[in-house]
Coordinates of C-alpha atoms in Angstrom, one line a residue:
Chain A
M1 CA 23.2 -23.4 13.7
R2 CA 20.7 -26.3 13.3
L3 CA 18.3 -24.4 15.6
Y4 CA 18.3 -21.4 13.2
A5 CA 17.8 -23.6 10.2
T6 CA 14.7 -25.0 11.9
V7 CA 13.5 -21.5 12.7
A8 CA 14.0 -20.5 9.1
A9 CA 12.1 -23.5 7.8
G10 CA 9.3 -22.6 10.3
G11 CA 9.2 -19.1 8.9
F12 CA 8.9 -20.5 5.4
R13 CA 6.1 -22.9 6.3
R14 CA 4.2 -20.4 8.3
H15 CA 3.9 -18.0 5.4
A16 CA 3.2 -20.8 3.0
T17 CA -0.1 -21.5 4.9
Y18 CA -1.5 -18.1 3.8
R19 CA -2.3 -19.2 0.3
V20 CA -5.1 -16.9 -0.5
A21 CA -3.1 -14.0 0.9
T22 CA -0.3 -14.9 -1.4
L23 CA -2.6 -15.1 -4.4
A24 CA -4.2 -11.7 -3.5
G25 CA -0.7 -10.2 -3.1
L26 CA 0.4 -11.6 -6.5
F27 CA -2.7 -10.0 -8.1
T28 CA -1.9 -6.7 -6.5
N29 CA 1.8 -6.8 -7.5
T30 CA 0.8 -7.6 -11.1
V31 CA -1.8 -4.8 -11.3
F32 CA 0.7 -2.3 -10.1
G33 CA 3.3 -3.8 -12.4
F34 CA 1.1 -3.0 -15.4
V35 CA 0.2 0.5 -14.2
F36 CA 3.9 1.4 -13.6
S37 CA 4.9 -0.3 -16.9
Y38 CA 2.7 2.0 -19.0
T39 CA 3.8 5.1 -17.2
Y40 CA 7.4 4.1 -17.7
I41 CA 6.8 3.4 -21.3
A42 CA 5.3 7.0 -21.7
L43 CA 8.3 8.4 -19.8
W44 CA 11.0 6.5 -21.7
A45 CA 9.2 7.2 -25.0
E46 CA 9.8 10.9 -24.3
R47 CA 13.3 10.5 -23.0
P48 CA 15.0 7.3 -24.3
Q49 CA 18.0 6.2 -22.2
L50 CA 16.7 8.1 -19.2
G51 CA 18.9 7.2 -16.1
G52 CA 21.0 5.1 -18.5
Y53 CA 18.3 2.5 -19.0
S54 CA 16.8 1.5 -22.3
M55 CA 13.0 1.0 -22.4
S56 CA 13.5 -2.7 -22.0
D57 CA 15.7 -2.2 -19.0
A58 CA 13.2 0.2 -17.4
L59 CA 10.4 -2.3 -17.8
A60 CA 12.5 -5.1 -16.3
Y61 CA 13.2 -2.6 -13.4
V62 CA 9.4 -2.2 -12.8
W63 CA 8.8 -5.9 -12.5
I64 CA 11.9 -6.5 -10.4
G65 CA 10.5 -3.9 -8.0
Q66 CA 7.1 -5.6 -7.8
A67 CA 8.8 -9.0 -7.3
L68 CA 11.0 -7.7 -4.5
I69 CA 8.4 -5.7 -2.5
T70 CA 7.8 -8.4 0.0
V71 CA 11.1 -10.3 -0.5
C72 CA 13.3 -7.4 0.4
G73 CA 10.6 -5.7 2.6
L74 CA 10.6 -2.4 0.6
M75 CA 7.4 -1.3 2.3
G76 CA 7.8 -3.1 5.6
G77 CA 9.8 -6.1 6.6
G78 CA 6.9 -8.3 7.3
F79 CA 8.0 -9.2 10.9
E80 CA 8.3 -5.9 12.7
D81 CA 4.6 -5.5 13.6
E82 CA 4.7 -8.8 15.4
L83 CA 8.0 -8.0 17.1
I84 CA 6.8 -4.6 18.2
E85 CA 3.6 -6.1 19.5
R86 CA 5.6 -8.5 21.6
I87 CA 7.7 -5.7 23.0
R88 CA 4.6 -3.6 23.8
T89 CA 2.8 -6.4 25.5
G90 CA 5.9 -7.7 27.4
D91 CA 5.8 -11.1 25.6
I92 CA 9.4 -10.3 24.6
A93 CA 10.5 -11.3 28.1
V94 CA 9.7 -14.9 27.1
D95 CA 11.8 -14.6 23.9
L96 CA 14.7 -13.2 25.9
Y97 CA 14.6 -16.3 28.2
R98 CA 15.1 -18.6 25.2
P99 CA 18.6 -20.1 24.9
A100 CA 18.9 -18.4 21.5
D101 CA 20.0 -14.9 20.5
L102 CA 17.0 -12.7 19.8
Q103 CA 18.4 -11.0 16.7
S104 CA 19.6 -14.2 15.1
W105 CA 16.2 -15.9 15.9
W106 CA 14.2 -13.2 14.1
C107 CA 16.8 -13.1 11.3
A108 CA 16.4 -16.8 10.6
A109 CA 12.6 -16.6 10.8
N110 CA 12.7 -13.7 8.4
A111 CA 15.1 -15.5 6.0
G112 CA 12.5 -18.3 5.8
R113 CA 9.7 -15.8 5.1
S114 CA 11.8 -14.0 2.5
A115 CA 12.5 -17.3 0.7
Y116 CA 8.9 -18.2 0.6
Q117 CA 7.9 -14.7 -0.7
L118 CA 10.6 -15.1 -3.5
L119 CA 8.8 -18.2 -4.7
G120 CA 5.3 -17.2 -3.8
R121 CA 5.2 -13.5 -4.8
G122 CA 8.5 -12.8 -6.6
A123 CA 8.9 -15.3 -9.4
V124 CA 5.3 -15.1 -10.8
P125 CA 5.0 -11.3 -11.4
L126 CA 8.4 -11.4 -13.0
L127 CA 7.2 -14.1 -15.4
I128 CA 3.9 -12.4 -16.2
G129 CA 5.8 -9.1 -16.8
A130 CA 8.3 -10.8 -19.0
A131 CA 5.5 -12.4 -21.0
A132 CA 3.5 -9.2 -21.4
F133 CA 6.3 -6.8 -22.1
G134 CA 9.3 -8.9 -23.2
F135 CA 11.9 -7.0 -21.2
T136 CA 15.7 -7.5 -20.6
L137 CA 16.7 -10.8 -19.0
P138 CA 19.9 -11.4 -17.1
D139 CA 23.0 -12.7 -18.9
G140 CA 22.7 -16.5 -18.7
L141 CA 22.8 -18.6 -15.6
S142 CA 25.7 -16.7 -14.0
G143 CA 23.6 -13.5 -14.4
W144 CA 20.7 -15.1 -12.6
A145 CA 23.0 -16.4 -9.8
A146 CA 24.6 -12.9 -9.4
F147 CA 21.1 -11.4 -9.2
L148 CA 19.8 -13.9 -6.6
L149 CA 22.9 -13.3 -4.4
A150 CA 22.2 -9.6 -4.5
V151 CA 18.5 -10.3 -3.6
A152 CA 19.6 -12.4 -0.7
L153 CA 21.9 -9.7 0.6
G154 CA 19.2 -7.1 0.0
S155 CA 16.8 -9.2 2.1
F156 CA 19.3 -9.3 5.0
V157 CA 19.9 -5.6 4.8
S158 CA 16.1 -5.1 4.9
F159 CA 16.0 -7.3 8.0
A160 CA 18.7 -5.4 9.7
L161 CA 16.9 -2.1 9.0
W162 CA 13.5 -3.2 10.2
Y163 CA 15.0 -4.9 13.3
L164 CA 16.5 -1.6 14.2
V165 CA 13.1 0.0 13.7
A166 CA 11.4 -2.6 15.9
M167 CA 14.0 -2.1 18.7
S168 CA 12.9 1.5 19.0
A169 CA 9.7 0.2 20.5
F170 CA 11.6 -0.6 23.7
W171 CA 11.9 3.1 24.2
L172 CA 8.8 4.5 22.5
L173 CA 6.4 1.6 23.2
D174 CA 4.1 2.8 20.4
G175 CA 6.2 2.0 17.4
Q176 CA 3.7 3.3 14.9
G177 CA 5.3 6.6 14.2
V178 CA 8.8 5.2 13.6
V179 CA 7.4 2.4 11.5
Q180 CA 5.6 4.9 9.3
V181 CA 8.8 7.0 8.9
A182 CA 10.7 3.9 8.0
W183 CA 8.0 2.8 5.6
L184 CA 8.0 6.2 3.9
S185 CA 11.8 6.2 3.5
G186 CA 11.7 2.6 2.1
L187 CA 9.0 3.5 -0.4
F188 CA 10.9 6.5 -1.7
F189 CA 14.6 5.7 -1.3
S190 CA 14.5 2.1 -2.3
G191 CA 13.7 3.3 -5.8
M192 CA 10.4 1.5 -6.0
L193 CA 8.5 4.5 -7.4
L194 CA 11.2 5.7 -9.8
P195 CA 14.7 4.2 -10.3
L196 CA 17.3 6.0 -8.1
T197 CA 19.4 6.6 -11.3
V198 CA 16.7 8.9 -12.5
F199 CA 16.8 11.1 -9.3
P200 CA 18.5 14.3 -10.2
G201 CA 21.8 15.7 -8.8
A202 CA 22.6 15.6 -5.1
L203 CA 19.2 13.9 -4.2
G204 CA 20.2 11.1 -6.5
E205 CA 23.7 10.8 -5.0
I206 CA 22.4 10.7 -1.5
A207 CA 19.6 8.2 -2.4
R208 CA 22.1 5.9 -4.0
A209 CA 24.4 5.9 -0.9
L210 CA 21.6 5.2 1.6
P211 CA 20.9 1.6 2.8
W212 CA 17.6 1.4 1.0
A213 CA 19.5 1.4 -2.3
A214 CA 20.7 -2.1 -1.3
L215 CA 17.2 -3.5 -1.3
L216 CA 16.1 -2.8 -4.9
Q217 CA 18.4 -0.5 -6.9
V218 CA 21.5 -2.7 -6.4
P219 CA 19.8 -6.1 -7.1
A220 CA 18.1 -4.5 -10.2
D221 CA 21.4 -3.2 -11.5
V222 CA 23.0 -6.5 -10.9
Y223 CA 20.2 -8.1 -12.9
L224 CA 20.6 -5.7 -15.7
G225 CA 24.4 -6.4 -15.8
R226 CA 25.3 -2.7 -15.1
Y227 CA 28.2 -3.5 -12.8
G228 CA 30.1 -5.1 -15.7
D229 CA 33.1 -7.2 -14.8
G230 CA 33.7 -9.0 -11.6
R231 CA 35.2 -6.1 -9.8
G232 CA 32.2 -3.9 -10.3
L233 CA 30.0 -6.7 -9.1
L234 CA 32.2 -7.1 -6.0
R235 CA 31.8 -3.4 -5.3
A236 CA 28.0 -3.8 -5.4
Y237 CA 28.1 -6.7 -3.0
G238 CA 30.5 -4.8 -0.8
F239 CA 28.0 -1.9 -0.6
Q240 CA 25.3 -4.3 0.5
L241 CA 27.6 -6.1 3.0
G242 CA 28.9 -2.8 4.4
W243 CA 25.3 -1.6 5.3
L244 CA 24.4 -5.1 6.5
A245 CA 27.3 -5.1 9.0
L246 CA 26.7 -1.6 10.2
L247 CA 22.9 -2.1 10.6
L248 CA 23.3 -5.5 12.3
A249 CA 25.8 -4.0 14.7
A250 CA 23.5 -1.1 15.5
G251 CA 20.6 -3.5 16.0
R252 CA 22.7 -5.5 18.3
A253 CA 23.7 -2.5 20.3
A254 CA 20.1 -1.4 20.6
Q255 CA 19.1 -4.9 21.7
A256 CA 21.8 -5.0 24.4
A257 CA 20.8 -1.6 25.7
A258 CA 17.1 -2.6 25.6
T259 CA 17.8 -5.9 27.4
R260 CA 19.5 -4.0 30.3
K261 CA 16.5 -1.7 30.4
V262 CA 14.1 -4.7 30.5
V263 CA 16.0 -6.3 33.4
V264 CA 15.9 -3.0 35.4
Q265 CA 12.2 -2.5 34.7
G266 CA 11.0 -6.1 34.9
G267 CA 12.4 -6.7 38.4
Chain B
M1 CA -22.9 -18.1 20.0
A2 CA -23.3 -15.0 17.9
E3 CA -24.9 -17.0 15.1
Q4 CA -27.4 -18.4 17.5
L5 CA -28.4 -15.0 18.8
L6 CA -28.6 -13.8 15.2
S7 CA -31.0 -16.5 14.1
E8 CA -33.0 -16.1 17.3
G9 CA -33.3 -12.4 16.7
A10 CA -34.3 -13.0 13.1
T11 CA -37.1 -15.4 14.0
T12 CA -38.6 -13.8 17.0
G13 CA -38.0 -10.2 16.0
R14 CA -37.5 -9.5 19.7
L15 CA -33.7 -9.6 19.7
R16 CA -32.5 -7.1 17.1
T17 CA -28.9 -7.4 18.2
G18 CA -26.4 -7.8 15.5
D19 CA -29.0 -7.6 12.7
P20 CA -27.3 -4.9 10.7
Y21 CA -29.6 -4.5 7.8
R22 CA -32.8 -3.8 9.8
S23 CA -31.8 -0.4 10.9
G24 CA -32.0 2.9 9.0
P25 CA -29.2 5.0 7.7
G26 CA -29.6 7.4 10.6
D27 CA -28.6 4.6 13.0
A28 CA -25.6 3.8 10.9
L29 CA -24.4 7.4 10.8
R30 CA -24.9 7.9 14.6
T31 CA -23.0 4.7 15.3
Y32 CA -20.2 5.7 12.9
R33 CA -19.9 9.1 14.5
M34 CA -19.8 7.7 18.0
V35 CA -17.2 5.0 17.3
A36 CA -15.1 7.4 15.2
A37 CA -15.3 10.1 18.0
M38 CA -14.1 7.5 20.5
W39 CA -11.1 6.6 18.4
I40 CA -10.3 10.3 17.8
R41 CA -10.3 10.9 21.6
S42 CA -8.0 7.9 22.2
T43 CA -5.7 9.1 19.4
M44 CA -5.5 12.5 21.0
A45 CA -4.2 11.0 24.2
Y46 CA -0.9 10.8 22.4
R47 CA -0.7 14.1 20.7
T48 CA 2.9 13.9 19.6
S49 CA 2.4 10.5 18.1
F50 CA -0.7 11.8 16.3
A51 CA 1.2 14.8 14.9
L52 CA 4.0 12.5 13.6
T53 CA 1.6 10.0 12.0
L54 CA -0.5 12.8 10.4
A55 CA 2.7 14.3 9.0
T56 CA 3.9 11.0 7.6
S57 CA 0.5 10.3 6.1
F58 CA 0.8 13.6 4.4
C59 CA 4.4 12.9 3.2
V60 CA 3.6 9.4 2.0
T61 CA 1.2 10.8 -0.5
F62 CA 3.4 13.8 -1.2
F63 CA 6.3 11.5 -2.3
D64 CA 3.8 10.0 -4.7
F65 CA 3.6 13.4 -6.2
V66 CA 7.3 14.0 -6.0
V67 CA 7.6 11.1 -8.5
I68 CA 5.5 13.0 -11.0
L69 CA 7.5 16.2 -10.3
L70 CA 10.7 14.2 -11.0
M71 CA 9.2 12.8 -14.2
F72 CA 8.3 16.3 -15.4
G73 CA 11.8 17.4 -14.5
Q74 CA 12.9 15.1 -17.4
V75 CA 10.0 15.6 -19.9
Q76 CA 7.7 18.3 -21.1
G77 CA 4.6 16.2 -21.4
L78 CA 3.4 12.7 -20.6
G79 CA 1.1 11.0 -23.0
G80 CA 0.4 14.4 -24.6
F81 CA -0.7 15.9 -21.2
S82 CA 1.0 19.0 -19.6
F83 CA 2.1 19.1 -16.0
A84 CA -0.9 21.2 -15.0
E85 CA -3.2 18.6 -16.5
V86 CA -1.5 15.6 -14.9
A87 CA -1.6 17.5 -11.6
F88 CA -5.3 18.1 -12.1
L89 CA -5.8 14.3 -12.6
Y90 CA -3.6 13.6 -9.5
G91 CA -5.4 16.1 -7.3
T92 CA -8.9 15.0 -8.2
T93 CA -8.3 11.2 -7.7
G94 CA -6.1 11.9 -4.7
T95 CA -8.7 13.9 -2.9
A96 CA -11.5 11.5 -3.8
F97 CA -9.5 8.5 -2.7
G98 CA -8.3 10.3 0.4
I99 CA -11.9 11.0 1.5
A100 CA -12.9 7.3 0.9
D101 CA -9.8 6.1 2.8
L102 CA -10.5 8.4 5.7
T103 CA -14.0 7.2 6.1
L104 CA -13.8 3.5 5.2
G105 CA -10.0 2.7 5.4
S106 CA -10.6 0.6 8.5
L107 CA -12.6 -2.0 6.5
Q108 CA -9.2 -3.5 5.5
R109 CA -8.8 -4.8 9.1
M110 CA -12.0 -6.8 8.8
G111 CA -10.3 -9.9 7.5
R112 CA -8.3 -10.2 10.6
R113 CA -11.4 -9.7 12.8
I114 CA -13.2 -12.5 10.9
R115 CA -10.2 -14.8 11.3
D116 CA -9.7 -14.3 15.1
G117 CA -13.5 -14.2 15.8
S118 CA -13.6 -10.7 17.2
L119 CA -16.2 -9.7 14.6
D120 CA -18.7 -11.5 16.8
V121 CA -18.4 -8.8 19.4
F122 CA -19.7 -6.3 16.8
L123 CA -22.5 -8.5 15.8
L124 CA -23.7 -8.6 19.4
R125 CA -24.0 -4.9 19.7
P126 CA -27.4 -3.4 18.8
A127 CA -25.9 -1.2 16.0
P128 CA -25.3 -1.5 12.3
L129 CA -22.4 -3.8 11.6
L130 CA -21.0 -1.9 8.6
A131 CA -20.9 1.4 10.5
Q132 CA -19.1 -0.3 13.4
V133 CA -16.5 -2.0 11.3
A134 CA -15.9 1.0 9.2
A135 CA -15.3 3.3 12.2
D136 CA -13.2 0.6 14.0
K137 CA -9.8 2.2 14.8
F138 CA -10.8 5.3 12.9
A139 CA -7.5 7.0 12.0
L140 CA -7.8 10.8 11.8
R141 CA -4.2 10.8 10.4
R142 CA -5.6 9.7 7.1
L143 CA -6.7 13.3 6.8
G144 CA -3.1 13.9 5.6
R145 CA -3.9 12.2 2.3
V146 CA -7.0 14.4 1.8
L147 CA -5.1 17.6 2.5
Q148 CA -2.3 16.6 0.2
G149 CA -4.7 15.8 -2.6
L150 CA -6.5 19.1 -2.1
M151 CA -3.3 21.0 -2.2
V152 CA -2.3 19.5 -5.5
L153 CA -5.8 20.1 -6.9
V154 CA -5.8 23.7 -5.9
W155 CA -2.3 24.2 -7.4
S156 CA -3.4 22.6 -10.6
L157 CA -6.5 24.8 -10.8
V158 CA -4.2 27.9 -10.4
L159 CA -2.0 26.6 -13.2
L160 CA -5.1 25.8 -15.4
R161 CA -6.8 29.1 -14.7
D162 CA -6.2 30.5 -18.2
E163 CA -5.7 27.2 -20.1
V164 CA -9.3 26.0 -19.6
A165 CA -12.3 27.8 -21.0
W166 CA -14.2 27.8 -17.7
T167 CA -18.0 27.6 -17.7
W168 CA -20.4 27.1 -14.8
G169 CA -20.7 23.4 -15.8
K170 CA -17.0 22.9 -15.7
A171 CA -16.6 24.7 -12.4
L172 CA -19.3 22.7 -10.8
M173 CA -17.9 19.5 -12.2
V174 CA -14.7 19.8 -10.1
P175 CA -16.3 19.4 -6.6
G176 CA -18.9 17.1 -8.1
M177 CA -16.4 14.7 -9.5
V178 CA -14.5 14.6 -6.2
A179 CA -17.7 13.8 -4.3
C180 CA -18.8 11.1 -6.8
G181 CA -15.3 9.7 -7.0
A182 CA -15.1 9.3 -3.2
V183 CA -18.4 7.5 -3.3
I184 CA -17.2 5.1 -6.1
F185 CA -14.0 4.4 -4.2
M186 CA -16.1 3.8 -1.0
A187 CA -18.4 1.3 -2.9
V188 CA -15.3 -0.6 -4.1
M189 CA -14.0 -0.7 -0.5
V190 CA -17.3 -2.1 0.8
L191 CA -17.4 -4.6 -2.1
G192 CA -13.9 -5.7 -1.2
A193 CA -14.8 -6.0 2.5
S194 CA -17.8 -8.1 1.6
A195 CA -15.6 -10.5 -0.2
L196 CA -13.6 -11.0 3.0
F197 CA -16.6 -12.9 4.5
W198 CA -15.7 -15.7 2.0
L199 CA -12.0 -15.0 1.5
Q200 CA -10.5 -13.8 4.7
D201 CA -7.0 -13.3 3.5
A202 CA -7.8 -11.5 0.3
A203 CA -7.7 -7.9 1.6
E204 CA -4.9 -7.1 -0.8
V205 CA -7.1 -7.6 -3.8
T206 CA -9.1 -4.6 -2.8
N207 CA -5.8 -2.7 -2.7
S208 CA -5.2 -3.2 -6.4
F209 CA -8.6 -1.5 -7.2
T210 CA -8.3 1.3 -4.6
Y211 CA -4.6 2.1 -4.3
G212 CA -3.9 0.7 -7.7
G213 CA -6.9 2.6 -9.2
N214 CA -5.8 5.8 -7.5
T215 CA -2.3 5.4 -9.1
L216 CA -3.8 4.6 -12.5
L217 CA -6.0 7.6 -12.4
Q218 CA -3.1 9.9 -11.6
Y219 CA -1.9 9.5 -15.2
P220 CA -3.6 10.4 -18.4
P221 CA -5.6 7.6 -20.1
T222 CA -3.5 8.1 -23.3
V223 CA -0.6 6.5 -21.4
F224 CA -2.3 3.1 -21.0
A225 CA -3.3 0.3 -23.3
Q226 CA -6.8 0.9 -24.5
D227 CA -8.0 -2.5 -23.2
L228 CA -7.0 -1.4 -19.7
V229 CA -8.8 1.9 -20.2
K230 CA -12.0 0.0 -21.3
G231 CA -11.7 -2.2 -18.2
V232 CA -11.9 0.8 -15.9
V233 CA -14.8 2.3 -17.9
Y234 CA -17.0 -0.8 -18.2
V235 CA -15.9 -3.4 -15.7
V236 CA -14.7 -1.6 -12.6
P237 CA -16.0 1.9 -13.4
L238 CA -13.0 3.8 -11.9
A239 CA -12.8 6.0 -15.0
F240 CA -15.9 7.9 -13.6
V241 CA -13.9 8.9 -10.5
N242 CA -11.9 11.4 -12.6
W243 CA -10.9 10.5 -16.1
L244 CA -14.2 11.1 -17.9
P245 CA -15.2 14.2 -15.9
A246 CA -11.7 15.6 -15.9
L247 CA -11.3 15.2 -19.7
Y248 CA -14.5 17.1 -20.1
V249 CA -13.2 19.9 -17.9
L250 CA -9.9 19.9 -19.8
G251 CA -11.8 20.0 -23.1
R252 CA -10.3 16.8 -24.4
P253 CA -12.0 13.8 -26.0
A254 CA -13.1 10.9 -23.7
P255 CA -11.0 7.7 -24.0
A256 CA -11.9 4.3 -25.4
G257 CA -14.6 5.7 -27.6
V258 CA -16.8 6.7 -24.7
P259 CA -19.4 9.5 -25.6
S260 CA -18.6 12.8 -24.0
W261 CA -21.9 13.0 -22.1
A262 CA -20.6 10.1 -20.0
A263 CA -18.8 12.7 -17.9
F264 CA -22.1 13.6 -16.4
A265 CA -23.0 10.0 -15.6
A266 CA -20.7 9.9 -12.6
P267 CA -23.5 10.4 -10.0
L268 CA -25.5 7.6 -11.6
V269 CA -22.5 5.3 -11.7
A270 CA -21.8 6.1 -8.0
L271 CA -25.4 5.3 -7.1
V272 CA -25.3 1.9 -8.9
C273 CA -22.0 1.0 -7.3
C274 CA -23.4 1.8 -3.9
G275 CA -26.4 -0.5 -4.6
L276 CA -24.2 -3.3 -5.7
A277 CA -21.9 -2.9 -2.7
G278 CA -24.9 -2.9 -0.4
L279 CA -26.2 -6.1 -1.9
A280 CA -22.8 -7.8 -1.7
W281 CA -22.5 -6.7 2.0
R282 CA -25.8 -8.2 2.9
A283 CA -25.0 -11.4 1.2
G284 CA -21.6 -11.5 3.0
V285 CA -23.2 -10.9 6.4
R286 CA -25.8 -13.6 5.8
S287 CA -23.1 -16.1 4.9
Y288 CA -21.0 -15.2 7.9
R289 CA -20.1 -18.2 10.0
S290 CA -18.2 -17.3 13.2
T291 CA -14.9 -19.1 13.8
G292 CA -16.5 -20.2 17.0
S293 CA -13.5 -19.5 19.2

């Protein structure tokens, strides 16, 4: 356990060194936040209460989305490129020799990265957006705590998803195609472009049931207090935990199969 | 090492290697074509992978448009603009940005090359640096974005067939604005890449003007705060990519108190942007110090 705590701290520190990149990312998130905010204002002015959100809720949703892009890996987990490269070049063999589990190792490193991004690229856009548009805030300290827990779970679900994507490189070697498909699904089904509650009919129901909903839609709805009493909140966490368990298990199975393959090939 | 060669070449005039601004545009184009062709050949070695990435590139941008379709499933108009008009804005900026992204999208990778020192390799070759870096890892799959933008543009023109009082001027404005828009986006990309010589990690700032500008221009200017609109007219002249010419075509007043003749200024703006980008690039190359690894 101490090992993984060290790995997580390393992940945090490593990303904390890219200060200019963090600032550049912050700037980009803020610009997109403004552009999306104005289009949402136009949309909600035409259709108040669209998707069950007030205008103030919708604006909060925009900035939560911008804040969570890197934290919950909506458009890429932030580690899969490196992992795929290690698989492609064969460096992964070194990782497999380590007296640590591959999945847990990367999970810990990603948790550190995620925590840094929450401070570096998550908090500030949310503050700027709140100052510029004065949107809905969570219900007191317990509301913030509930939101942060949902964000943490979302970040782990994202890890599990992207780890599974990276594992495909063992078979395909060139992971680019799969990464792009995953990126595309994340972009659309996380609800980053438009809240999943606005998606019509069956498309909306499917989108809300897919794992990507756990990355942004669920944390945002927890933030907005849309799950009501404790039981609703537990259901939301249950949804995230369910996908987390399923995806982690799938990733583990893929890893086991891949390891056997590596041994056979590596000879 | 590269630096040494560079200065030597500059003083003696014998070694022209890596001196990117001494060669003519013909050189640059030839280099670009050669490097791009090489990358296309290498991409075609994995045809299935190429087909998949081309399809996803198409879909990524298509989902962008799905959002607009979903919005118009809920409302009749956005900021007083009809679906056909928003689709026209989307199609024009999407095609212009797609062309710029196809030709210069690789410039984004330059920050990494500066950081790990592999840019030195380019400087050593007797070919224009900008052309080499721009064609580096040329990705034909980015054609997907152009195709998608064109499709929406054609669709919007079909819808607008009777709504717009077409004249020759308006008809010629459509291809003209796409071409000028692409050039403006390219200039912004080169400007952003020039900044990387000083700020290696700042590649994402360019994204807010290119991808962010593209998203902004997909929606009518009436949707946005007027200060923001003024910013993209006078500061970063993205409004000339499509807003000003498109509003002329649609027969609507120009935003932010801009005179209507500004719609015709797009070529001039594109030219000025190119000049500025060229100057920034030269300044960047001059200040380049290799990591020395």
